[in-house]
Coordinates of C-alpha atoms in Angstrom, one line a residue:
M7 CA 21.7 -29.1 114.4
A8 CA 21.9 -29.7 110.7
V9 CA 22.3 -26.5 108.7
G10 CA 19.0 -25.2 107.3
T11 CA 16.8 -28.0 108.8
T12 CA 15.0 -28.1 112.1
P13 CA 14.6 -24.5 113.3
R14 CA 15.4 -23.5 116.9
S15 CA 13.1 -21.0 118.6
W16 CA 14.0 -17.4 118.9
A17 CA 14.3 -17.7 122.7
E18 CA 16.8 -20.6 122.4
R19 CA 19.1 -18.4 120.4
R20 CA 19.3 -15.6 122.9
T21 CA 22.4 -17.0 124.6
V22 CA 24.6 -14.2 123.2
V23 CA 22.7 -11.5 125.0
R24 CA 21.2 -13.3 128.0
A25 CA 22.9 -12.7 131.4
F26 CA 24.5 -15.8 132.9
E27 CA 23.2 -16.7 136.3
P28 CA 25.7 -18.0 138.9
T29 CA 25.4 -21.8 139.0
I30 CA 25.9 -23.8 142.2
G31 CA 26.7 -27.5 142.1
M32 CA 29.3 -30.3 142.6
W33 CA 32.6 -30.1 140.6
W34 CA 35.5 -32.4 139.9
V35 CA 38.5 -32.8 137.6
A36 CA 37.4 -34.8 134.6
S37 CA 40.0 -37.5 135.2
R38 CA 39.2 -37.8 138.9
P39 CA 35.4 -38.2 139.3
E40 CA 35.8 -39.7 142.8
Q41 CA 36.8 -36.3 144.3
R42 CA 33.8 -34.0 144.1
I43 CA 33.5 -30.7 146.0
P44 CA 30.8 -27.9 146.0
G45 CA 31.3 -24.6 144.2
Y46 CA 29.6 -22.0 142.1
L47 CA 30.3 -20.8 138.6
D48 CA 30.0 -17.2 137.5
L49 CA 30.9 -14.9 134.6
Q50 CA 33.6 -12.3 134.7
T51 CA 33.0 -9.2 132.6
A52 CA 36.5 -7.7 132.5
P53 CA 37.8 -8.0 128.9
D54 CA 41.4 -8.9 129.9
V55 CA 40.7 -12.1 131.9
S56 CA 39.3 -15.5 131.1
P57 CA 35.5 -15.2 131.2
W58 CA 34.5 -18.1 133.5
R59 CA 35.3 -18.2 137.2
L60 CA 34.7 -21.3 139.4
T61 CA 34.9 -20.8 143.1
L62 CA 35.2 -24.1 145.0
H63 CA 34.8 -24.7 148.7
G64 CA 37.8 -27.0 149.0
E65 CA 40.8 -28.1 146.9
L66 CA 41.0 -30.2 143.7
G67 CA 44.2 -32.0 142.9
G68 CA 44.9 -30.4 139.6
P69 CA 48.2 -29.7 138.0
P70 CA 50.2 -26.8 139.5
S71 CA 50.6 -23.6 137.7
A72 CA 53.7 -21.3 138.1
P73 CA 54.8 -18.0 136.6
G74 CA 55.4 -18.7 132.9
L75 CA 53.8 -22.1 133.2
V76 CA 50.0 -22.6 133.0
Q77 CA 48.6 -26.1 132.8
Y78 CA 45.0 -26.6 131.8
V79 CA 42.5 -29.2 132.7
A80 CA 38.8 -29.9 132.1
L81 CA 36.5 -29.7 135.0
H82 CA 33.1 -31.4 135.2
G83 CA 30.1 -30.0 137.0
E84 CA 26.7 -31.3 138.0
T85 CA 24.1 -28.5 138.8
P86 CA 20.4 -28.0 138.9
A87 CA 20.8 -26.2 135.6
G88 CA 22.3 -29.3 134.0
L89 CA 25.7 -30.7 133.2
F90 CA 28.6 -28.4 132.5
T91 CA 32.3 -28.8 131.4
L92 CA 34.7 -26.0 132.0
M93 CA 37.4 -26.4 129.3
R94 CA 40.9 -25.0 129.5
A95 CA 40.6 -24.4 133.2
N96 CA 43.6 -23.4 135.4
L97 CA 44.0 -22.8 139.1
R98 CA 44.0 -19.1 139.6
G99 CA 44.1 -18.6 143.3
G100 CA 43.9 -20.4 146.7
P101 CA 43.6 -22.0 148.9
S102 CA 42.4 -19.2 151.2
G103 CA 40.8 -19.4 154.6
M104 CA 37.1 -18.7 155.1
M105 CA 34.9 -18.5 158.2
D106 CA 35.9 -22.0 159.1
A107 CA 39.7 -22.3 158.9
S108 CA 39.4 -26.0 158.1
V109 CA 37.6 -25.2 154.8
K110 CA 39.6 -23.6 152.0
K111 CA 38.5 -21.7 149.0
T112 CA 40.1 -22.1 145.6
V113 CA 39.4 -20.2 142.4
W114 CA 39.6 -21.6 138.9
E115 CA 39.3 -19.8 135.6
G116 CA 38.4 -21.2 132.3
W117 CA 38.1 -20.0 128.7
Q118 CA 35.3 -22.2 127.4
L119 CA 32.1 -23.5 129.0
V120 CA 30.2 -26.4 127.5
R121 CA 26.6 -26.9 128.6
G122 CA 24.6 -30.1 128.3
A123 CA 27.3 -32.8 128.7
H124 CA 30.5 -33.9 130.3
V125 CA 33.2 -33.8 127.6
E126 CA 36.9 -34.6 127.4
S127 CA 39.5 -32.5 125.7
Q128 CA 40.3 -35.4 123.3
E129 CA 36.7 -36.3 122.6
L130 CA 35.5 -36.7 119.0
Y131 CA 32.5 -34.9 117.7
R132 CA 30.4 -35.8 114.8
S133 CA 29.8 -32.2 113.8
A134 CA 30.0 -28.6 115.0
T135 CA 28.0 -25.6 113.8
F136 CA 28.9 -22.0 114.5
Q137 CA 28.2 -18.4 113.4
L138 CA 30.1 -15.2 112.7
P139 CA 28.6 -11.7 112.8
G140 CA 27.2 -10.6 109.5
L141 CA 27.7 -14.0 107.9
W142 CA 24.5 -13.7 105.9
H143 CA 26.1 -10.8 104.0
W144 CA 29.0 -13.2 103.0
L145 CA 26.5 -15.4 101.0
G146 CA 26.9 -14.2 97.5
P147 CA 26.1 -12.6 95.3
T148 CA 24.9 -9.8 97.5
W149 CA 22.9 -6.9 96.1
L150 CA 26.0 -4.7 96.6
N151 CA 28.2 -6.8 94.3
S152 CA 28.7 -4.4 91.4
N153 CA 30.3 -7.0 89.2
M154 CA 27.1 -9.0 89.1
T155 CA 24.5 -6.3 88.7
S156 CA 23.0 -7.8 85.5
E157 CA 22.8 -11.3 87.0
L158 CA 21.1 -10.0 90.1
H159 CA 18.6 -7.9 88.2
A160 CA 17.8 -10.9 86.0
G161 CA 17.2 -13.0 89.1
A162 CA 19.5 -15.7 87.9
A163 CA 22.0 -15.3 90.7
D164 CA 19.9 -14.4 93.7
W165 CA 20.6 -16.3 96.9
T166 CA 17.2 -17.9 97.7
R167 CA 15.9 -18.1 101.3
P168 CA 15.0 -21.6 102.2
E169 CA 11.4 -22.5 102.9
Q170 CA 10.4 -24.3 106.1
G171 CA 11.9 -27.8 105.9
D172 CA 14.1 -26.9 102.9
L173 CA 17.9 -27.3 103.1
G174 CA 18.5 -24.3 100.9
T175 CA 21.6 -23.7 98.9
Q176 CA 24.8 -25.1 100.4
L177 CA 28.5 -24.4 99.7
T178 CA 30.9 -27.1 100.7
A179 CA 34.7 -27.5 100.9
E180 CA 36.7 -30.6 101.8
I181 CA 39.3 -29.5 104.4
E182 CA 40.8 -33.0 104.8
P183 CA 39.9 -36.4 103.5
G184 CA 36.5 -37.1 104.9
M185 CA 36.2 -33.7 106.8
K186 CA 33.8 -31.3 105.2
L187 CA 33.0 -27.6 105.9
M188 CA 29.6 -26.4 104.8
L189 CA 28.1 -22.9 104.6
A190 CA 24.4 -22.5 104.2
P191 CA 21.4 -20.3 105.2
A192 CA 19.3 -21.3 108.1
Y193 CA 16.4 -19.6 110.0
T194 CA 14.7 -19.3 113.3
Q195 CA 11.0 -19.3 113.7
R196 CA 9.0 -16.9 115.9
S197 CA 5.3 -17.5 116.3
G198 CA 2.6 -15.2 117.7
R199 CA -1.1 -15.4 118.1
E200 CA -1.8 -13.9 114.7
Q201 CA 1.4 -14.3 112.7
Q202 CA 4.5 -16.3 112.2
S203 CA 7.9 -15.0 111.1
L204 CA 11.2 -16.4 110.0
N205 CA 14.5 -14.8 110.7
Y206 CA 17.2 -15.8 108.3
Y207 CA 20.9 -16.1 109.0
A208 CA 23.8 -18.2 107.9
Q209 CA 26.1 -20.6 109.6
Y210 CA 29.1 -22.9 109.1
S211 CA 29.0 -26.6 109.8
L212 CA 32.1 -28.8 110.2
S213 CA 31.7 -32.6 110.1
A214 CA 33.5 -35.9 109.6
P215 CA 32.1 -39.4 109.8
T216 CA 35.1 -40.5 111.9
G217 CA 34.7 -37.4 114.2
V218 CA 36.5 -34.1 114.7
H219 CA 38.6 -33.1 117.7
V220 CA 38.1 -29.9 119.6
E221 CA 41.5 -28.8 118.5
E222 CA 40.5 -29.1 114.9
I223 CA 37.3 -27.3 115.5
E224 CA 39.2 -24.4 117.1
R225 CA 41.7 -24.4 114.3
V226 CA 39.0 -24.0 111.6
T227 CA 36.9 -21.4 113.6
H228 CA 40.0 -19.3 114.3
A229 CA 41.0 -19.4 110.6
L230 CA 37.5 -18.4 109.5
T231 CA 37.3 -15.7 112.1
N232 CA 40.5 -14.2 110.7
L233 CA 39.2 -14.4 107.2
H234 CA 35.9 -12.6 108.0
A235 CA 37.8 -10.0 110.0
L236 CA 39.9 -9.4 106.8
V237 CA 37.0 -9.1 104.3
T238 CA 34.9 -6.9 106.7
G239 CA 37.8 -4.8 108.1
T240 CA 36.4 -5.6 111.6
P241 CA 37.7 -7.8 114.4
M242 CA 35.4 -10.9 114.6
D243 CA 34.4 -13.6 117.1
D244 CA 32.6 -16.9 116.4
F245 CA 29.5 -17.6 118.5
D246 CA 26.6 -19.9 119.0
V247 CA 28.7 -23.0 118.7
D248 CA 26.8 -26.3 118.9
L249 CA 28.5 -29.7 119.0
V250 CA 27.1 -33.2 118.3
T251 CA 28.9 -36.1 120.0
M252 CA 29.5 -39.4 118.3
T253 CA 26.5 -40.8 120.2
G254 CA 24.2 -38.1 118.9
S255 CA 24.0 -36.0 122.0
A256 CA 23.9 -32.2 121.5
V257 CA 25.9 -29.8 123.6
H258 CA 26.2 -26.1 123.4
V259 CA 29.3 -23.9 124.0
M260 CA 28.2 -20.9 126.1
D261 CA 29.0 -17.5 124.7
A262 CA 30.5 -15.5 127.5
R263 CA 30.3 -12.1 125.9
R264 CA 28.7 -10.4 122.9
P265 CA 30.9 -11.3 119.9
L266 CA 33.4 -8.9 118.4
G267 CA 32.1 -7.7 115.0
R268 CA 28.5 -7.5 115.9
R269 CA 28.3 -3.8 115.0
W270 CA 29.7 -4.3 111.5
K271 CA 26.3 -5.2 110.0
S272 CA 24.6 -2.2 111.6
G273 CA 26.0 0.0 108.8
L274 CA 26.1 -0.7 105.0
A275 CA 27.1 -4.3 105.4
D276 CA 29.3 -5.0 102.4
P277 CA 32.4 -7.3 102.6
F278 CA 35.3 -6.9 100.3
F279 CA 34.1 -9.8 98.3
D280 CA 31.4 -12.5 98.8
T281 CA 31.2 -16.2 98.0
A282 CA 30.1 -15.6 94.4
D283 CA 33.5 -14.0 93.8
I284 CA 35.5 -17.2 94.7
E285 CA 35.5 -20.9 94.2
F286 CA 34.5 -21.8 97.7
S287 CA 35.6 -25.4 97.6
A288 CA 39.1 -24.4 96.6
F289 CA 39.5 -21.1 98.4
I290 CA 38.7 -22.3 101.9
P291 CA 41.3 -25.1 102.0
R292 CA 43.9 -22.8 100.7
W293 CA 43.1 -20.2 103.3
L294 CA 43.3 -22.8 106.1
A295 CA 46.7 -23.9 104.7
L296 CA 47.9 -20.3 104.8
C297 CA 46.8 -19.9 108.4
E298 CA 49.0 -22.9 109.2
Q299 CA 52.0 -22.0 107.1
V300 CA 52.3 -18.3 107.6
P301 CA 50.7 -17.5 111.0
V302 CA 52.9 -14.4 111.3
A303 CA 51.3 -12.9 108.1
I304 CA 47.8 -13.8 109.1
G305 CA 48.2 -12.4 112.6
A306 CA 49.5 -9.1 111.3
A307 CA 46.8 -8.8 108.6
A308 CA 43.7 -9.6 110.6
P309 CA 42.1 -6.5 112.3
R310 CA 42.4 -6.7 116.1
D311 CA 40.7 -5.0 118.9
D312 CA 43.8 -3.5 120.6
R313 CA 45.7 -0.3 120.9
Q314 CA 49.0 -1.2 119.4
F315 CA 51.6 1.5 118.7
L316 CA 51.7 2.7 115.1
Q317 CA 55.4 1.9 114.7
S318 CA 54.8 -1.6 116.1
K319 CA 52.0 -2.2 113.6
L320 CA 54.2 -1.2 110.7
I321 CA 57.0 -3.6 111.9
D322 CA 54.4 -6.4 112.3
A323 CA 52.9 -5.7 108.8
C324 CA 56.4 -5.8 107.2
N325 CA 57.3 -9.0 109.1
G326 CA 54.1 -10.5 107.8
L327 CA 54.9 -9.4 104.2
E328 CA 58.4 -10.9 104.5
A329 CA 57.0 -14.2 105.8
L330 CA 54.5 -14.3 103.0
A331 CA 57.1 -13.5 100.3
S332 CA 59.3 -16.3 101.7
H333 CA 56.4 -18.7 101.5
I334 CA 55.4 -17.8 98.0
W335 CA 58.8 -17.6 96.4
A336 CA 61.3 -20.3 97.1
D337 CA 64.7 -19.1 98.1
A338 CA 66.9 -18.4 95.1
T339 CA 69.7 -20.8 94.3
P340 CA 73.0 -19.4 95.8
S341 CA 75.3 -17.9 93.3
T342 CA 78.6 -19.6 92.5
K343 CA 80.5 -17.2 94.7
D344 CA 78.2 -17.8 97.6
T345 CA 78.5 -21.5 97.2
E346 CA 82.3 -21.3 97.1
L347 CA 82.2 -19.1 100.3
L348 CA 80.0 -21.6 102.2
E349 CA 82.3 -24.5 101.1
Q350 CA 85.3 -22.6 102.4
L351 CA 83.7 -22.0 105.7
K352 CA 82.9 -25.7 105.9
E353 CA 86.6 -26.6 105.1
F354 CA 87.7 -24.2 107.9
G355 CA 85.8 -26.3 110.4
L356 CA 83.1 -23.7 111.2
N357 CA 79.9 -25.4 112.6
R358 CA 76.6 -25.8 110.8
D359 CA 74.8 -23.1 112.8
F360 CA 77.3 -20.5 111.8
R361 CA 77.2 -21.5 108.1
D362 CA 73.4 -21.4 108.1
S363 CA 73.6 -17.9 109.6
V364 CA 75.9 -16.8 106.8
K365 CA 73.7 -18.4 104.2
L366 CA 70.7 -16.6 105.5
T367 CA 72.5 -13.3 105.4
L368 CA 73.5 -13.9 101.8
Q369 CA 69.9 -14.8 100.8
M370 CA 68.6 -11.6 102.4
R371 CA 71.2 -9.6 100.4
H372 CA 69.9 -11.1 97.2
F373 CA 66.2 -10.7 98.1
P374 CA 65.9 -7.7 100.4
L375 CA 62.7 -6.5 102.0
S376 CA 62.2 -3.8 99.5
K377 CA 62.1 -6.4 96.6
K378 CA 59.7 -8.6 98.6
L379 CA 57.4 -5.6 99.1
E380 CA 57.6 -4.7 95.4
Q381 CA 56.8 -8.3 94.2
L382 CA 54.0 -8.7 96.6
A383 CA 52.4 -5.4 95.5
Q384 CA 52.4 -6.7 92.0
T385 CA 50.4 -9.8 92.9
I386 CA 47.3 -7.6 93.1
G387 CA 47.7 -6.5 89.5
A388 CA 50.0 -4.0 87.9
D389 CA 47.3 -1.3 87.4
S390 CA 45.9 -1.9 90.9
A391 CA 49.3 -1.6 92.5
A392 CA 50.0 1.7 90.6
W393 CA 46.6 3.1 91.6
L394 CA 47.1 2.2 95.2
L395 CA 50.8 3.1 95.7
G396 CA 51.9 5.2 92.8
D397 CA 55.5 4.4 92.0
V398 CA 55.7 0.9 93.5
P399 CA 59.5 0.6 93.7
V400 CA 59.7 4.0 95.5
W401 CA 57.0 2.9 97.9
A402 CA 58.7 -0.4 98.6
E403 CA 62.1 1.3 99.1
L404 CA 60.8 3.9 101.6
T405 CA 58.6 1.5 103.5
A406 CA 61.4 -1.0 103.9
G407 CA 63.7 1.8 105.0
L408 CA 61.3 2.9 107.6
R409 CA 60.8 -0.6 108.9
N410 CA 64.6 -1.2 109.1
S411 CA 65.2 2.1 110.9
L412 CA 62.5 1.3 113.5
A413 CA 63.6 -2.3 114.0
H414 CA 67.4 -1.5 114.2
G415 CA 67.2 1.9 115.9
F416 CA 68.7 4.4 113.4
A417 CA 67.3 7.5 111.8
M418 CA 66.3 7.7 108.2
D419 CA 67.7 10.5 106.0
G420 CA 65.5 13.5 106.1
R421 CA 64.2 12.4 109.5
L422 CA 61.3 10.8 107.8
G423 CA 60.7 8.5 110.8
D424 CA 59.5 11.6 112.7
D425 CA 57.0 12.5 110.0
I426 CA 53.7 11.1 111.4
E427 CA 51.9 11.3 108.1
F428 CA 54.7 9.3 106.4
V429 CA 54.7 6.6 109.2
L430 CA 50.9 6.4 109.1
L431 CA 50.7 6.0 105.3
A432 CA 53.5 3.5 105.4
E433 CA 51.7 1.4 107.9
E434 CA 48.3 1.6 106.2
S435 CA 49.7 0.8 102.8
A436 CA 51.9 -2.1 104.0
T437 CA 48.9 -3.6 105.9
A438 CA 46.7 -3.1 102.8
V439 CA 49.2 -4.9 100.5
L440 CA 49.6 -7.7 103.1
R441 CA 45.8 -8.3 103.2
L442 CA 45.3 -8.2 99.5
A443 CA 48.3 -10.4 98.8
L444 CA 47.0 -13.0 101.3
L445 CA 43.6 -13.1 99.7
R446 CA 45.2 -13.3 96.3
E447 CA 47.3 -16.2 97.4
A448 CA 44.3 -18.0 98.8
G449 CA 42.6 -17.8 95.4
Y450 CA 40.7 -14.5 95.1
D451 CA 41.5 -12.9 91.7
N452 CA 38.4 -10.8 91.1
S453 CA 37.5 -13.1 88.2
R454 CA 34.0 -11.6 87.7
S455 CA 35.4 -8.2 86.9
S456 CA 36.2 -7.0 83.4
T457 CA 39.9 -7.6 84.0
P458 CA 40.5 -10.7 86.1
G459 CA 43.7 -10.5 88.1
E460 CA 43.3 -6.8 88.8
L461 CA 41.8 -6.6 92.3
L462 CA 41.2 -2.9 92.4
H463 CA 41.7 -0.8 89.3
S464 CA 42.2 -1.1 85.6
D465 CA 42.2 1.2 82.6
G466 CA 41.5 4.2 84.8
R467 CA 38.4 2.9 86.6
S468 CA 37.6 0.8 89.6
V469 CA 37.0 -2.9 89.0
A470 CA 36.4 -3.9 92.6
G471 CA 33.1 -5.7 93.1
H472 CA 32.3 -4.2 96.5
R473 CA 33.1 -0.5 96.4
N474 CA 31.0 0.1 99.5
S475 CA 33.1 -2.1 101.7
H476 CA 35.1 -0.8 104.6
I477 CA 38.3 -2.3 103.2
F478 CA 37.8 -0.5 99.9
D479 CA 37.2 2.8 101.7
T480 CA 40.5 2.4 103.4
L481 CA 42.3 1.5 100.1
K482 CA 40.9 4.7 98.6
V483 CA 42.4 6.8 101.3
V484 CA 45.8 5.2 100.7
A485 CA 45.5 5.7 97.0
H486 CA 44.5 9.3 97.4
H487 CA 47.9 10.0 98.9
C488 CA 50.0 7.9 96.6
D489 CA 51.8 10.9 95.1
H490 CA 53.3 11.7 98.4
W491 CA 55.9 8.9 98.0
Q492 CA 57.8 10.8 95.4
H493 CA 57.8 13.9 97.6
W494 CA 59.2 11.9 100.5
K495 CA 61.8 10.3 98.3
A496 CA 63.0 13.7 97.1
A497 CA 63.2 14.9 100.7
R498 CA 65.3 11.9 101.7
D499 CA 67.6 12.2 98.7
A500 CA 68.2 15.9 99.3
A501 CA 69.0 15.2 103.0
R502 CA 71.3 12.4 101.9
A503 CA 73.1 14.6 99.4
A504 CA 73.6 17.3 102.0
R505 CA 75.0 14.8 104.5
V506 CA 77.5 13.5 101.9
A507 CA 78.5 17.0 101.1
D508 CA 79.1 17.9 104.8
P509 CA 81.5 15.4 106.4
T510 CA 80.7 16.8 109.9
T511 CA 77.1 15.6 109.7
S512 CA 76.4 12.4 111.6
A513 CA 75.4 9.7 109.2
P514 CA 72.9 6.9 109.7
P515 CA 74.1 3.4 108.9
S516 CA 74.5 2.6 105.3
N517 CA 71.6 0.1 105.4
G518 CA 69.1 2.9 106.3
S519 CA 66.9 2.1 103.3
S520 CA 67.6 -1.5 102.5
E521 CA 68.8 -4.7 104.1

């Protein structure tokens, strides 16, 4: 469906909430249409398993799976409800005997179900459209954008809702030569006996004249899911995915469960920034590139629906910061002494792997984690970093020390690692800096504020455009406790001085606060 054009009825868009009825039909491996056996497809509701389960009355000759090795295939089905394709399916169990010992039951599970056509994993599609929860509130400027209050009241910047048959305003970004991502409003139409209503929403559309592979569609949707999770502070899922084949046939990717993030818009729906705060055509390609180049940083920054240990979250956040810093700033040229040392190792006949390990150690010594944290914090603006973290070098030193103590198994001076408030604030502040630094690297610089380049604070006042956002609320909590870093530094230094004065005290390793 073209964005903003032919509306679909309200009933057609209820796939997110409508219960899936078990479907009986004939099924086969996509590459072996001659071998067809009966079976039924149903939906699994447990959150920790693949959503689609296919139970077959017989065996299909698919690739074997073993512990640590899962091989996926595409299965085609023909049922009274239409054509189906079960994507990324793997043999889960079987064969097992049923009432007749000569008939065996096998169970397959799949992660994606396409309705309306038989498709191949390498098939090209002319276009794909999809939604994310609360996407309408990403179209900017929103009425909660405090940096554009005058424009909004003047009516010059209001995002207009399209009339019937109108395409509406569209934002586009070229992801690759010939491949275009578009964001635009759309609507559904609901008619009654006496009135007709339009329900507005927004959706993305990915298209290319030469076609787009499923893998590329998944790469883009996953990257945008992480982006929207970041700006809303809520885990997100894409949903309502429609594909158009190269021949013009429309197929629909079934939504197995209600998408994550649907509750975000039930409150005061305000993202950390909206599309009016960025240059959409430049920001989106840079964000997609970051997702490819620093997946460790993206994975640590995006909110997730899990129950990870606090200490593990801190380590992940610092690893993400370290990866991002290495991406932004090229490794410094080795000093003369380091170069001479590496040459001597080569003359002594030591192999390349050993020399590379020594070179990496030397680089870490010149650019330790604490310096990386400090430099990344400064990317959000000097005033913003001071408002958020207080004394930035002290914050960086203590946070790096905690990460190293947790990662390498030694105690910090002053037993700071046992102070839950310290660990909690270190994790929240490190994650906050990682998220802001990623958005800054992708091109968000708060350009509509009075002080572009300062993302949060300047001259004693807030310059954030969306002060009602969940992200900004979290940042205010971190900033409220920024004076604690000096207190913790004093406690650490006092404990360290006492340890030095008492030779009988067991000492942590010398690298307890830096690499």
